[in-house]
Coordinates of C-alpha atoms in Angstrom, one line a residue:
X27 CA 113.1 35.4 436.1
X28 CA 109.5 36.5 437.4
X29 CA 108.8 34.1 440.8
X30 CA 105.7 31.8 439.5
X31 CA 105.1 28.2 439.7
X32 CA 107.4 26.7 436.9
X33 CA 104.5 26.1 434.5
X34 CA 103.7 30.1 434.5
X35 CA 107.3 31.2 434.9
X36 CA 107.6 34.0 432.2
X37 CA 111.4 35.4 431.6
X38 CA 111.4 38.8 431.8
X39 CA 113.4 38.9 428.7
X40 CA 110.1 37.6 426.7
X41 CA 108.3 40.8 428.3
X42 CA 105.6 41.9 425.6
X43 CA 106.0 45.2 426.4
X44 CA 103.4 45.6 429.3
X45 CA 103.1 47.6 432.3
X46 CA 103.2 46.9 435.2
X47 CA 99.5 47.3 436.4
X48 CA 98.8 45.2 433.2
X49 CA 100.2 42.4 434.9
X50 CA 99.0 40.1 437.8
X51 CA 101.4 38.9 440.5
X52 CA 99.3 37.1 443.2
X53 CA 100.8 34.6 446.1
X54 CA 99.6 33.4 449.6
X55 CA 101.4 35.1 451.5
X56 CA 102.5 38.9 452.2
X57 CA 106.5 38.0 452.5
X58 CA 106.0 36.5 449.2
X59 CA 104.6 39.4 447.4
X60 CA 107.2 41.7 448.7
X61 CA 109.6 39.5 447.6
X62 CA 107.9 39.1 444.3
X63 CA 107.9 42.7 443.7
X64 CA 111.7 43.4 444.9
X65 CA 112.8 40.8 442.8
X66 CA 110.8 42.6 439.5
X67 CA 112.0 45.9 440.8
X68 CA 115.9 44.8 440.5
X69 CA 115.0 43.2 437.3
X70 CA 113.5 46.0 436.0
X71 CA 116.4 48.5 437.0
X72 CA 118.8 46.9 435.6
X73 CA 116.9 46.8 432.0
X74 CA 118.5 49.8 429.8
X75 CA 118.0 51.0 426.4
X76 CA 120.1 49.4 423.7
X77 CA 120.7 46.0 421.7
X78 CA 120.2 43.0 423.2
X79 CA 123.1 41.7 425.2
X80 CA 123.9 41.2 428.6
X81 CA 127.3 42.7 430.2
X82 CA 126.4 40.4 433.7
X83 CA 125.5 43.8 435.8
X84 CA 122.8 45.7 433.4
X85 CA 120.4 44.2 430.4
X86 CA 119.9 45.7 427.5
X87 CA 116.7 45.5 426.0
X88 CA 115.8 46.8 422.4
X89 CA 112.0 47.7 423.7
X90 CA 113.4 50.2 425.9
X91 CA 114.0 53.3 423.5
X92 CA 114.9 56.0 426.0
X93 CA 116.9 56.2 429.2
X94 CA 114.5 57.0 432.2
X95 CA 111.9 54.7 431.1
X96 CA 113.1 52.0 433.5
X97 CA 112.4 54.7 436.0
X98 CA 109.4 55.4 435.0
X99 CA 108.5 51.3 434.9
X100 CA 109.9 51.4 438.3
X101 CA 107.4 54.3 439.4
X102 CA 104.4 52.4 437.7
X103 CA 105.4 49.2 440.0
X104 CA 104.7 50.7 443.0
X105 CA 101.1 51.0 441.9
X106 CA 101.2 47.3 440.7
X107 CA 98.2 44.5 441.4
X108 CA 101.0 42.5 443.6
X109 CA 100.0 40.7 446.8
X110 CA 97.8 38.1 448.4
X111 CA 94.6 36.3 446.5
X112 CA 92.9 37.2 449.3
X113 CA 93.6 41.2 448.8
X114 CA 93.2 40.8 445.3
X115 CA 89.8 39.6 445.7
X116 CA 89.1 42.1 448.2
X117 CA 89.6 45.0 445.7
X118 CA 87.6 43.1 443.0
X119 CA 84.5 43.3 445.5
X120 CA 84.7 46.5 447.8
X121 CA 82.6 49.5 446.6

C-alpha cells in the first residue's frame, strides 16, 4: 500500500504502469518522505515478472515482462518528486 491519506490511498497492485517521476509523493515532513519512499522501494523490489499471485515474500505482476525492470524502477525512484510541499514548490519556482 502507497502511504496517502485513506481517501487517495492507491494499491500498488492497481499501478497503471507509470514511472516513478510520473508520480507525486508529497508530505510535511522530511521523516515522512523517506519513509514514503522506503516503503515504495520495498514494494517495488519485491514486484517480479510473471502471473498474478502472491507467494507472501515476492509479487508477481503481469505488467512486468522482463527481470531487471524492477531494478530499473528502483533506479528511476531515486530521481522521484518525493518530499515536503514546501520543496516541491520550491522546484516549481527556482530558475
Amino acid at each position: 500500500m502507497i502511504a496517502a491519506p485513506s481517501s487517495e490511498r492507491i494499491d500498488l497492485r492497481e499501478w497503471a504502469g507509470l514511472l516513478p517521476g510520473e508520480v507525486v509523493l508529497l508530505t510535511f515532513t522530511n521523516r515522512a518522505a523517506d519513509e514514503m519512499r522506503d516503503r515504495l522501494r520495498r514494494s517495488i523490489a519485491r514486484l517480479q515478472p510473471g502471473p498474478t499471485g502472491d507467494d507472501g515474500t515476492r509479487r508477481s505482476d503481469p505488467r512486468i515482462r522482463q527481470k531487471g525492470f524492477s531494478e530499473q524502477l528502483l533506479t528511476l525512484l531515486e530521481d522521484a518528486p518525493i518530499g515536503t510541499i514546501d520543496s516541491f514548490l520550491n522546484q516549481l519556482v527556482s530558475p
